């Protein structure tokens, strides 16, 4: 989930969809404590279930749409008991309630003034329900396509020092083929999974549910996404060649070429993410996303090398800036891979505050990320714009965006990594 949110240029709503694509339910998995059990588009209700052996406090949990405009907050101190379910009626003010579901625990979606909500949640433009925990971390979602097919996503959760629970179900099909070998840590002949008591559970309700996305779209996206990333790599290589031959080229031709390559790099980056939405394999989505993150840093390295060629008197400062940039990004990458999110129930208040505002300020992060990648291109154009001075003023205006984007990376990764290190150290001491 976290790799898709580590890109230098973040399109948060798109990247969250890509990250959600890695949560394909096509194998036996250890999952979260609560999940979206089922939905009904006609009756406009959503059922949240807790299949674990412990109660879950839903204070701060949110049900929202993809665009974030529709938000339902669970009441404070609302406890979902072990093995229980709760039905959230999304439009109780306009749709006749199903009497069968009223026999189960339910909640009404109300407006800020206390009136019953009458606007449908599931529409032709809003067809996805997302469940967020109190840390604004997406833990489950369900999407309904135009044919009524459902596509479920649930965040994976690992465990340590847990207990063994036996699972007797057969491994289902995944992407059209059957997984015959499934290596797990086991001391018995039966398939066993190590899970943490009262934290996670064996998720088996949605086995054999496949993605509703077309197989042809899956094959096409799997073929085209690497091609787009290759075009991005070739484009940044051409930028480096242009800078090397800048003394033999006309200024106007060089400026147009650099602007064209900048647009190609940004477009290929965005288009590759969109194609990931049509890939049915969560493993492939994770692999493509990780490759894209590495390619982001290759692009950044080539841009800094090109700037050092054009500004030899500032090569030392540029090298230090690149080291700072790559260092913060590397720490951010490590923080996302050491299971900081798994221990979020133990987070200090500062990390909770950062996580919530990181989710809310998605547009701000997107604008600064775009400014962060455009600033090096503007600096490459400065030596060839000696008359108008437009690129100089554009460069000055992008410096705050670059600084803020770098600060966002620092705030997202370093505090979490420090907290995780302290947690591990305290465990070893005790």
PDB file of C-alpha atoms in Angstrom, residues 83-356:
ATOM      1  CA  UNK A  83     -18.598 -11.605  15.486  1.00  0.00           C
ATOM      2  CA  UNK A  84     -21.089  -8.760  15.129  1.00  0.00           C
ATOM      3  CA  UNK A  85     -22.096  -6.583  12.179  1.00  0.00           C
ATOM      4  CA  UNK A  86     -23.494  -3.084  11.806  1.00  0.00           C
ATOM      5  CA  UNK A  87     -25.488  -1.741   8.843  1.00  0.00           C
ATOM      6  CA  UNK A  88     -24.927   1.868   7.812  1.00  0.00           C
ATOM      7  CA  UNK A  89     -27.946   3.282   5.959  1.00  0.00           C
ATOM      8  CA  UNK A  90     -26.513   5.816   3.501  1.00  0.00           C
ATOM      9  CA  UNK A  91     -29.793   7.499   2.469  1.00  0.00           C
ATOM     10  CA  UNK A  92     -32.397   6.786   5.168  1.00  0.00           C
ATOM     11  CA  UNK A  93     -34.295   9.974   4.353  1.00  0.00           C
ATOM     12  CA  UNK A  94     -35.271   9.043   0.812  1.00  0.00           C
ATOM     13  CA  UNK A  95     -35.257   5.243   0.466  1.00  0.00           C
ATOM     14  CA  UNK A  96     -37.632   2.825   2.149  1.00  0.00           C
ATOM     15  CA  UNK A  97     -35.751   0.813   4.725  1.00  0.00           C
ATOM     16  CA  UNK A  98     -35.409  -2.949   4.462  1.00  0.00           C
ATOM     17  CA  UNK A  99     -37.199  -4.394   7.496  1.00  0.00           C
ATOM     18  CA  UNK A 100     -35.021  -7.507   7.493  1.00  0.00           C
ATOM     19  CA  UNK A 101     -31.870  -5.468   8.023  1.00  0.00           C
ATOM     20  CA  UNK A 102     -33.510  -3.417  10.767  1.00  0.00           C
ATOM     21  CA  UNK A 103     -33.406  -6.529  12.942  1.00  0.00           C
ATOM     22  CA  UNK A 104     -29.611  -6.185  13.034  1.00  0.00           C
ATOM     23  CA  UNK A 105     -27.626  -3.306  14.605  1.00  0.00           C
ATOM     24  CA  UNK A 106     -27.753  -0.282  12.300  1.00  0.00           C
ATOM     25  CA  UNK A 107     -26.753   3.385  12.052  1.00  0.00           C
ATOM     26  CA  UNK A 108     -28.406   6.191  10.090  1.00  0.00           C
ATOM     27  CA  UNK A 109     -26.298   8.546   7.979  1.00  0.00           C
ATOM     28  CA  UNK A 110     -27.308  12.044   9.077  1.00  0.00           C
ATOM     29  CA  UNK A 111     -26.437  15.558   7.939  1.00  0.00           C
ATOM     30  CA  UNK A 112     -24.586  18.123  10.049  1.00  0.00           C
ATOM     31  CA  UNK A 113     -27.901  19.571  11.253  1.00  0.00           C
ATOM     32  CA  UNK A 114     -29.102  16.144  12.413  1.00  0.00           C
ATOM     33  CA  UNK A 115     -31.502  15.537   9.513  1.00  0.00           C
ATOM     34  CA  UNK A 116     -31.518  12.164   7.774  1.00  0.00           C
ATOM     35  CA  UNK A 117     -29.381  12.078   4.658  1.00  0.00           C
ATOM     36  CA  UNK A 118     -31.473  11.741   1.488  1.00  0.00           C
ATOM     37  CA  UNK A 119     -28.718  11.835  -1.174  1.00  0.00           C
ATOM     38  CA  UNK A 120     -27.735   8.369  -2.519  1.00  0.00           C
ATOM     39  CA  UNK A 121     -24.178   7.284  -1.774  1.00  0.00           C
ATOM     40  CA  UNK A 122     -23.804   4.832  -4.661  1.00  0.00           C
ATOM     41  CA  UNK A 123     -24.340   6.558  -8.014  1.00  0.00           C
ATOM     42  CA  UNK A 124     -23.034   6.201 -11.559  1.00  0.00           C
ATOM     43  CA  UNK A 125     -20.136   8.534 -10.703  1.00  0.00           C
ATOM     44  CA  UNK A 126     -19.577   7.363  -7.115  1.00  0.00           C
ATOM     45  CA  UNK A 127     -19.324   3.581  -7.106  1.00  0.00           C
ATOM     46  CA  UNK A 128     -16.727   2.886  -4.422  1.00  0.00           C
ATOM     47  CA  UNK A 129     -16.966   2.782  -0.625  1.00  0.00           C
ATOM     48  CA  UNK A 130     -13.757   3.104   1.392  1.00  0.00           C
ATOM     49  CA  UNK A 131     -13.318   2.298   5.075  1.00  0.00           C
ATOM     50  CA  UNK A 132     -10.656   4.313   6.932  1.00  0.00           C
ATOM     51  CA  UNK A 133      -9.532   3.757  10.497  1.00  0.00           C
ATOM     52  CA  UNK A 134      -8.954   6.495  13.064  1.00  0.00           C
ATOM     53  CA  UNK A 135      -5.461   7.122  11.630  1.00  0.00           C
ATOM     54  CA  UNK A 136      -6.903   7.871   8.159  1.00  0.00           C
ATOM     55  CA  UNK A 137      -5.383   4.612   6.859  1.00  0.00           C
ATOM     56  CA  UNK A 138      -7.447   2.807   4.221  1.00  0.00           C
ATOM     57  CA  UNK A 139      -8.173  -0.686   5.514  1.00  0.00           C
ATOM     58  CA  UNK A 140     -10.970  -1.913   3.231  1.00  0.00           C
ATOM     59  CA  UNK A 141     -12.954  -0.924   0.161  1.00  0.00           C
ATOM     60  CA  UNK A 142     -15.539  -2.267  -2.251  1.00  0.00           C
ATOM     61  CA  UNK A 143     -16.208  -1.124  -5.807  1.00  0.00           C
ATOM     62  CA  UNK A 144     -19.291  -1.810  -7.931  1.00  0.00           C
ATOM     63  CA  UNK A 145     -18.958  -1.751 -11.704  1.00  0.00           C
ATOM     64  CA  UNK A 146     -21.697  -0.920 -14.212  1.00  0.00           C
ATOM     65  CA  UNK A 147     -22.750  -4.591 -14.372  1.00  0.00           C
ATOM     66  CA  UNK A 148     -23.163  -4.858 -10.616  1.00  0.00           C
ATOM     67  CA  UNK A 149     -20.022  -6.923 -10.050  1.00  0.00           C
ATOM     68  CA  UNK A 150     -18.193  -6.344  -6.767  1.00  0.00           C
ATOM     69  CA  UNK A 151     -14.456  -5.954  -6.294  1.00  0.00           C
ATOM     70  CA  UNK A 152     -13.266  -6.163  -2.682  1.00  0.00           C
ATOM     71  CA  UNK A 153      -9.990  -4.882  -1.247  1.00  0.00           C
ATOM     72  CA  UNK A 154      -8.679  -5.451   2.269  1.00  0.00           C
ATOM     73  CA  UNK A 155      -5.361  -4.288   3.679  1.00  0.00           C
ATOM     74  CA  UNK A 156      -2.925  -7.051   4.518  1.00  0.00           C
ATOM     75  CA  UNK A 157      -1.628  -7.316   8.065  1.00  0.00           C
ATOM     76  CA  UNK A 158       1.308  -9.343   9.315  1.00  0.00           C
ATOM     77  CA  UNK A 159       1.801 -10.681  12.792  1.00  0.00           C
ATOM     78  CA  UNK A 160       4.621 -11.729  15.076  1.00  0.00           C
ATOM     79  CA  UNK A 161       4.688 -14.010  18.073  1.00  0.00           C
ATOM     80  CA  UNK A 162       1.076 -14.955  17.512  1.00  0.00           C
ATOM     81  CA  UNK A 163      -0.849 -18.154  17.792  1.00  0.00           C
ATOM     82  CA  UNK A 164      -1.562 -20.801  15.176  1.00  0.00           C
ATOM     83  CA  UNK A 165      -5.032 -21.073  13.663  1.00  0.00           C
ATOM     84  CA  UNK A 166      -5.948 -23.915  11.365  1.00  0.00           C
ATOM     85  CA  UNK A 167      -7.409 -23.209   7.909  1.00  0.00           C
ATOM     86  CA  UNK A 168      -8.906 -26.189   6.079  1.00  0.00           C
ATOM     87  CA  UNK A 169     -10.009 -24.385   2.889  1.00  0.00           C
ATOM     88  CA  UNK A 170      -8.510 -25.015  -0.510  1.00  0.00           C
ATOM     89  CA  UNK A 171      -6.318 -22.356  -2.079  1.00  0.00           C
ATOM     90  CA  UNK A 172      -8.527 -20.660  -4.720  1.00  0.00           C
ATOM     91  CA  UNK A 173      -7.770 -19.643  -8.265  1.00  0.00           C
ATOM     92  CA  UNK A 174      -5.829 -16.478  -8.863  1.00  0.00           C
ATOM     93  CA  UNK A 175      -5.611 -14.847 -12.311  1.00  0.00           C
ATOM     94  CA  UNK A 176      -6.953 -17.908 -14.063  1.00  0.00           C
ATOM     95  CA  UNK A 177      -4.444 -20.457 -12.773  1.00  0.00           C
ATOM     96  CA  UNK A 178      -4.381 -22.547  -9.624  1.00  0.00           C
ATOM     97  CA  UNK A 179      -1.633 -22.041  -7.090  1.00  0.00           C
ATOM     98  CA  UNK A 180      -0.469 -25.612  -6.476  1.00  0.00           C
ATOM     99  CA  UNK A 181       2.411 -24.848  -4.141  1.00  0.00           C
ATOM    100  CA  UNK A 182       1.872 -22.586  -1.201  1.00  0.00           C
ATOM    101  CA  UNK A 183       4.809 -22.283   1.184  1.00  0.00           C
ATOM    102  CA  UNK A 184       3.836 -21.425   4.743  1.00  0.00           C
ATOM    103  CA  UNK A 185       5.481 -21.846   8.103  1.00  0.00           C
ATOM    104  CA  UNK A 186       3.842 -24.916   9.537  1.00  0.00           C
ATOM    105  CA  UNK A 187       4.571 -27.657  12.025  1.00  0.00           C
ATOM    106  CA  UNK A 188       1.640 -29.873  10.983  1.00  0.00           C
ATOM    107  CA  UNK A 189       0.269 -31.377   7.804  1.00  0.00           C
ATOM    108  CA  UNK A 190      -2.724 -29.052   7.680  1.00  0.00           C
ATOM    109  CA  UNK A 191      -2.423 -25.554   6.287  1.00  0.00           C
ATOM    110  CA  UNK A 192      -1.812 -23.275   9.240  1.00  0.00           C
ATOM    111  CA  UNK A 193      -1.394 -19.547   9.491  1.00  0.00           C
ATOM    112  CA  UNK A 194       0.262 -17.570  12.216  1.00  0.00           C
ATOM    113  CA  UNK A 195      -1.930 -14.701  13.308  1.00  0.00           C
ATOM    114  CA  UNK A 196      -1.934 -12.323  16.224  1.00  0.00           C
ATOM    115  CA  UNK A 197      -4.752 -12.934  18.681  1.00  0.00           C
ATOM    116  CA  UNK A 198      -7.392 -10.182  18.798  1.00  0.00           C
ATOM    117  CA  UNK A 199      -5.539  -8.258  16.080  1.00  0.00           C
ATOM    118  CA  UNK A 200      -5.946 -10.064  12.770  1.00  0.00           C
ATOM    119  CA  UNK A 201      -7.815 -13.042  11.421  1.00  0.00           C
ATOM    120  CA  UNK A 202      -7.908 -15.514   8.568  1.00  0.00           C
ATOM    121  CA  UNK A 203      -9.880 -13.767   5.836  1.00  0.00           C
ATOM    122  CA  UNK A 204     -11.861 -16.363   3.891  1.00  0.00           C
ATOM    123  CA  UNK A 205     -15.268 -14.811   3.221  1.00  0.00           C
ATOM    124  CA  UNK A 206     -14.370 -13.484  -0.236  1.00  0.00           C
ATOM    125  CA  UNK A 207     -12.277 -16.347  -1.562  1.00  0.00           C
ATOM    126  CA  UNK A 208     -12.788 -17.006  -5.280  1.00  0.00           C
ATOM    127  CA  UNK A 209     -14.094 -13.468  -5.880  1.00  0.00           C
ATOM    128  CA  UNK A 210     -12.241 -12.175  -8.903  1.00  0.00           C
ATOM    129  CA  UNK A 211     -11.748  -8.677 -10.159  1.00  0.00           C
ATOM    130  CA  UNK A 212     -14.506  -7.480 -12.451  1.00  0.00           C
ATOM    131  CA  UNK A 213     -11.969  -5.815 -14.748  1.00  0.00           C
ATOM    132  CA  UNK A 214     -11.733  -7.276 -18.241  1.00  0.00           C
ATOM    133  CA  UNK A 215      -8.932  -9.751 -18.895  1.00  0.00           C
ATOM    134  CA  UNK A 216      -8.132  -7.933 -22.136  1.00  0.00           C
ATOM    135  CA  UNK A 217      -7.740  -4.680 -20.243  1.00  0.00           C
ATOM    136  CA  UNK A 218      -5.498  -6.496 -17.797  1.00  0.00           C
ATOM    137  CA  UNK A 219      -3.277  -7.861 -20.569  1.00  0.00           C
ATOM    138  CA  UNK A 220      -3.183  -4.514 -22.370  1.00  0.00           C
ATOM    139  CA  UNK A 221      -2.256  -2.596 -19.232  1.00  0.00           C
ATOM    140  CA  UNK A 222       0.382  -5.167 -18.291  1.00  0.00           C
ATOM    141  CA  UNK A 223       1.938  -4.721 -21.741  1.00  0.00           C
ATOM    142  CA  UNK A 224       1.647  -0.921 -22.062  1.00  0.00           C
ATOM    143  CA  UNK A 225       2.640   0.215 -18.563  1.00  0.00           C
ATOM    144  CA  UNK A 226       6.286  -0.970 -18.855  1.00  0.00           C
ATOM    145  CA  UNK A 227       6.458   0.609 -22.329  1.00  0.00           C
ATOM    146  CA  UNK A 228       5.420   3.984 -20.926  1.00  0.00           C
ATOM    147  CA  UNK A 229       8.005   3.730 -18.176  1.00  0.00           C
ATOM    148  CA  UNK A 230      10.621   2.866 -20.802  1.00  0.00           C
ATOM    149  CA  UNK A 231       9.608   5.965 -22.781  1.00  0.00           C
ATOM    150  CA  UNK A 232      10.072   7.999 -19.609  1.00  0.00           C
ATOM    151  CA  UNK A 233      13.548   6.543 -19.159  1.00  0.00           C
ATOM    152  CA  UNK A 234      14.491   7.239 -22.787  1.00  0.00           C
ATOM    153  CA  UNK A 235      13.160  10.792 -22.487  1.00  0.00           C
ATOM    154  CA  UNK A 236      15.308  11.611 -19.477  1.00  0.00           C
ATOM    155  CA  UNK A 237      18.283  10.093 -21.289  1.00  0.00           C
ATOM    156  CA  UNK A 238      17.577  12.436 -24.233  1.00  0.00           C
ATOM    157  CA  UNK A 239      17.478  15.381 -21.831  1.00  0.00           C
ATOM    158  CA  UNK A 240      20.979  14.483 -20.664  1.00  0.00           C
ATOM    159  CA  UNK A 241      22.164  14.237 -24.287  1.00  0.00           C
ATOM    160  CA  UNK A 242      20.675  17.660 -25.092  1.00  0.00           C
ATOM    161  CA  UNK A 243      22.476  19.233 -22.166  1.00  0.00           C
ATOM    162  CA  UNK A 244      25.730  17.611 -23.252  1.00  0.00           C
ATOM    163  CA  UNK A 245      25.342  19.095 -26.761  1.00  0.00           C
ATOM    164  CA  UNK A 246      23.854  22.417 -25.634  1.00  0.00           C
ATOM    165  CA  UNK A 247      26.764  24.449 -27.042  1.00  0.00           C
ATOM    166  CA  UNK A 248      26.081  23.183 -30.585  1.00  0.00           C
ATOM    167  CA  UNK A 249      22.297  23.641 -30.535  1.00  0.00           C
ATOM    168  CA  UNK A 250      20.169  26.739 -31.011  1.00  0.00           C
ATOM    169  CA  UNK A 251      18.683  28.144 -27.828  1.00  0.00           C
ATOM    170  CA  UNK A 252      15.125  28.143 -29.187  1.00  0.00           C
ATOM    171  CA  UNK A 253      15.387  24.521 -30.332  1.00  0.00           C
ATOM    172  CA  UNK A 254      16.852  23.464 -26.994  1.00  0.00           C
ATOM    173  CA  UNK A 255      14.137  25.221 -24.996  1.00  0.00           C
ATOM    174  CA  UNK A 256      11.333  23.616 -27.008  1.00  0.00           C
ATOM    175  CA  UNK A 257      12.959  20.173 -26.759  1.00  0.00           C
ATOM    176  CA  UNK A 258      13.394  20.393 -22.983  1.00  0.00           C
ATOM    177  CA  UNK A 259       9.805  21.569 -22.522  1.00  0.00           C
ATOM    178  CA  UNK A 260       8.553  18.713 -24.700  1.00  0.00           C
ATOM    179  CA  UNK A 261      10.525  16.100 -22.778  1.00  0.00           C
ATOM    180  CA  UNK A 262       9.322  17.526 -19.460  1.00  0.00           C
ATOM    181  CA  UNK A 263       5.707  17.107 -20.583  1.00  0.00           C
ATOM    182  CA  UNK A 264       6.401  13.593 -21.907  1.00  0.00           C
ATOM    183  CA  UNK A 265       7.979  12.537 -18.606  1.00  0.00           C
ATOM    184  CA  UNK A 266       5.049  13.861 -16.569  1.00  0.00           C
ATOM    185  CA  UNK A 267       2.453  12.373 -18.925  1.00  0.00           C
ATOM    186  CA  UNK A 268       4.081   8.923 -19.037  1.00  0.00           C
ATOM    187  CA  UNK A 269       4.318   8.912 -15.256  1.00  0.00           C
ATOM    188  CA  UNK A 270       0.609   9.749 -14.924  1.00  0.00           C
ATOM    189  CA  UNK A 271      -0.531   7.374 -17.711  1.00  0.00           C
ATOM    190  CA  UNK A 272       1.388   4.423 -16.249  1.00  0.00           C
ATOM    191  CA  UNK A 273      -0.424   4.884 -12.950  1.00  0.00           C
ATOM    192  CA  UNK A 274      -3.790   4.947 -14.719  1.00  0.00           C
ATOM    193  CA  UNK A 275      -2.940   1.691 -16.500  1.00  0.00           C
ATOM    194  CA  UNK A 276      -2.171   0.059 -13.151  1.00  0.00           C
ATOM    195  CA  UNK A 277      -5.870   0.416 -12.299  1.00  0.00           C
ATOM    196  CA  UNK A 278      -6.698  -2.182 -14.984  1.00  0.00           C
ATOM    197  CA  UNK A 279      -4.180  -4.803 -13.818  1.00  0.00           C
ATOM    198  CA  UNK A 280      -5.818  -7.683 -11.973  1.00  0.00           C
ATOM    199  CA  UNK A 281      -2.707  -8.961 -10.196  1.00  0.00           C
ATOM    200  CA  UNK A 282      -1.799  -7.185  -6.980  1.00  0.00           C
ATOM    201  CA  UNK A 283       1.750  -8.523  -7.270  1.00  0.00           C
ATOM    202  CA  UNK A 284       2.202  -6.951 -10.705  1.00  0.00           C
ATOM    203  CA  UNK A 285       0.818  -3.633  -9.477  1.00  0.00           C
ATOM    204  CA  UNK A 286       3.256  -3.673  -6.558  1.00  0.00           C
ATOM    205  CA  UNK A 287       6.160  -4.512  -8.864  1.00  0.00           C
ATOM    206  CA  UNK A 288       5.307  -1.787 -11.381  1.00  0.00           C
ATOM    207  CA  UNK A 289       4.832   0.746  -8.608  1.00  0.00           C
ATOM    208  CA  UNK A 290       8.183  -0.061  -7.029  1.00  0.00           C
ATOM    209  CA  UNK A 291       9.874   0.185 -10.444  1.00  0.00           C
ATOM    210  CA  UNK A 292       8.249   3.576 -11.005  1.00  0.00           C
ATOM    211  CA  UNK A 293       9.514   4.849  -7.651  1.00  0.00           C
ATOM    212  CA  UNK A 294      13.063   3.783  -8.553  1.00  0.00           C
ATOM    213  CA  UNK A 295      12.704   5.418 -11.960  1.00  0.00           C
ATOM    214  CA  UNK A 296      11.626   8.643 -10.249  1.00  0.00           C
ATOM    215  CA  UNK A 297      15.002   8.764  -8.531  1.00  0.00           C
ATOM    216  CA  UNK A 298      16.828   7.961 -11.765  1.00  0.00           C
ATOM    217  CA  UNK A 299      15.088  10.939 -13.376  1.00  0.00           C
ATOM    218  CA  UNK A 300      16.044  13.084 -10.405  1.00  0.00           C
ATOM    219  CA  UNK A 301      19.693  11.973 -10.602  1.00  0.00           C
ATOM    220  CA  UNK A 302      19.956  12.745 -14.321  1.00  0.00           C
ATOM    221  CA  UNK A 303      18.437  16.191 -13.771  1.00  0.00           C
ATOM    222  CA  UNK A 304      20.960  17.014 -11.057  1.00  0.00           C
ATOM    223  CA  UNK A 305      23.848  15.787 -13.224  1.00  0.00           C
ATOM    224  CA  UNK A 306      22.585  17.940 -16.089  1.00  0.00           C
ATOM    225  CA  UNK A 307      22.349  20.981 -13.813  1.00  0.00           C
ATOM    226  CA  UNK A 308      25.907  20.363 -12.608  1.00  0.00           C
ATOM    227  CA  UNK A 309      27.044  20.469 -16.254  1.00  0.00           C
ATOM    228  CA  UNK A 310      25.301  23.796 -16.899  1.00  0.00           C
ATOM    229  CA  UNK A 311      26.303  25.303 -13.541  1.00  0.00           C
ATOM    230  CA  UNK A 312      29.842  24.023 -12.862  1.00  0.00           C
ATOM    231  CA  UNK A 313      30.438  26.763 -10.282  1.00  0.00           C
ATOM    232  CA  UNK A 314      27.561  25.345  -8.189  1.00  0.00           C
ATOM    233  CA  UNK A 315      28.288  21.641  -8.678  1.00  0.00           C
ATOM    234  CA  UNK A 316      29.230  21.152  -5.013  1.00  0.00           C
ATOM    235  CA  UNK A 317      25.988  22.705  -3.751  1.00  0.00           C
ATOM    236  CA  UNK A 318      23.946  20.696  -6.255  1.00  0.00           C
ATOM    237  CA  UNK A 319      25.631  17.476  -5.131  1.00  0.00           C
ATOM    238  CA  UNK A 320      24.809  18.225  -1.503  1.00  0.00           C
ATOM    239  CA  UNK A 321      21.215  19.053  -2.386  1.00  0.00           C
ATOM    240  CA  UNK A 322      20.857  15.787  -4.301  1.00  0.00           C
ATOM    241  CA  UNK A 323      22.297  13.827  -1.372  1.00  0.00           C
ATOM    242  CA  UNK A 324      19.825  15.490   0.967  1.00  0.00           C
ATOM    243  CA  UNK A 325      16.973  14.761  -1.426  1.00  0.00           C
ATOM    244  CA  UNK A 326      17.855  11.111  -1.983  1.00  0.00           C
ATOM    245  CA  UNK A 327      18.628  10.638   1.714  1.00  0.00           C
ATOM    246  CA  UNK A 328      15.193  11.818   2.828  1.00  0.00           C
ATOM    247  CA  UNK A 329      13.495   9.748   0.122  1.00  0.00           C
ATOM    248  CA  UNK A 330      15.510   6.678   1.140  1.00  0.00           C
ATOM    249  CA  UNK A 331      14.547   7.085   4.798  1.00  0.00           C
ATOM    250  CA  UNK A 332      10.940   7.510   3.722  1.00  0.00           C
ATOM    251  CA  UNK A 333      11.162   4.290   1.718  1.00  0.00           C
ATOM    252  CA  UNK A 334      12.627   2.410   4.683  1.00  0.00           C
ATOM    253  CA  UNK A 335       9.919   3.750   6.997  1.00  0.00           C
ATOM    254  CA  UNK A 336       7.245   2.394   4.665  1.00  0.00           C
ATOM    255  CA  UNK A 337       8.795  -1.082   4.662  1.00  0.00           C
ATOM    256  CA  UNK A 338       9.406  -1.647   8.375  1.00  0.00           C
ATOM    257  CA  UNK A 339       5.715  -2.120   9.149  1.00  0.00           C
ATOM    258  CA  UNK A 340       5.210   1.219  10.893  1.00  0.00           C
ATOM    259  CA  UNK A 341       1.546   1.112   9.854  1.00  0.00           C
ATOM    260  CA  UNK A 342       1.126  -2.311  11.444  1.00  0.00           C
ATOM    261  CA  UNK A 343       1.837  -0.805  14.868  1.00  0.00           C
ATOM    262  CA  UNK A 344      -0.317   2.276  14.345  1.00  0.00           C
ATOM    263  CA  UNK A 345      -2.418   1.449  17.414  1.00  0.00           C
ATOM    264  CA  UNK A 346       0.730   2.329  19.402  1.00  0.00           C
ATOM    265  CA  UNK A 347       1.548   5.532  17.530  1.00  0.00           C
ATOM    266  CA  UNK A 348       2.336   8.677  19.531  1.00  0.00           C
ATOM    267  CA  UNK A 349      -0.016  11.665  19.014  1.00  0.00           C
ATOM    268  CA  UNK A 350       2.446  13.348  16.637  1.00  0.00           C
ATOM    269  CA  UNK A 351       2.347  10.473  14.124  1.00  0.00           C
ATOM    270  CA  UNK A 352      -1.450  10.351  14.323  1.00  0.00           C
ATOM    271  CA  UNK A 353      -1.605  14.075  13.588  1.00  0.00           C
ATOM    272  CA  UNK A 354       0.775  13.716  10.612  1.00  0.00           C
ATOM    273  CA  UNK A 355      -1.164  10.769   9.168  1.00  0.00           C
ATOM    274  CA  UNK A 356      -4.509  12.584   9.283  1.00  0.00           C
TER     275      UNK A 356
END
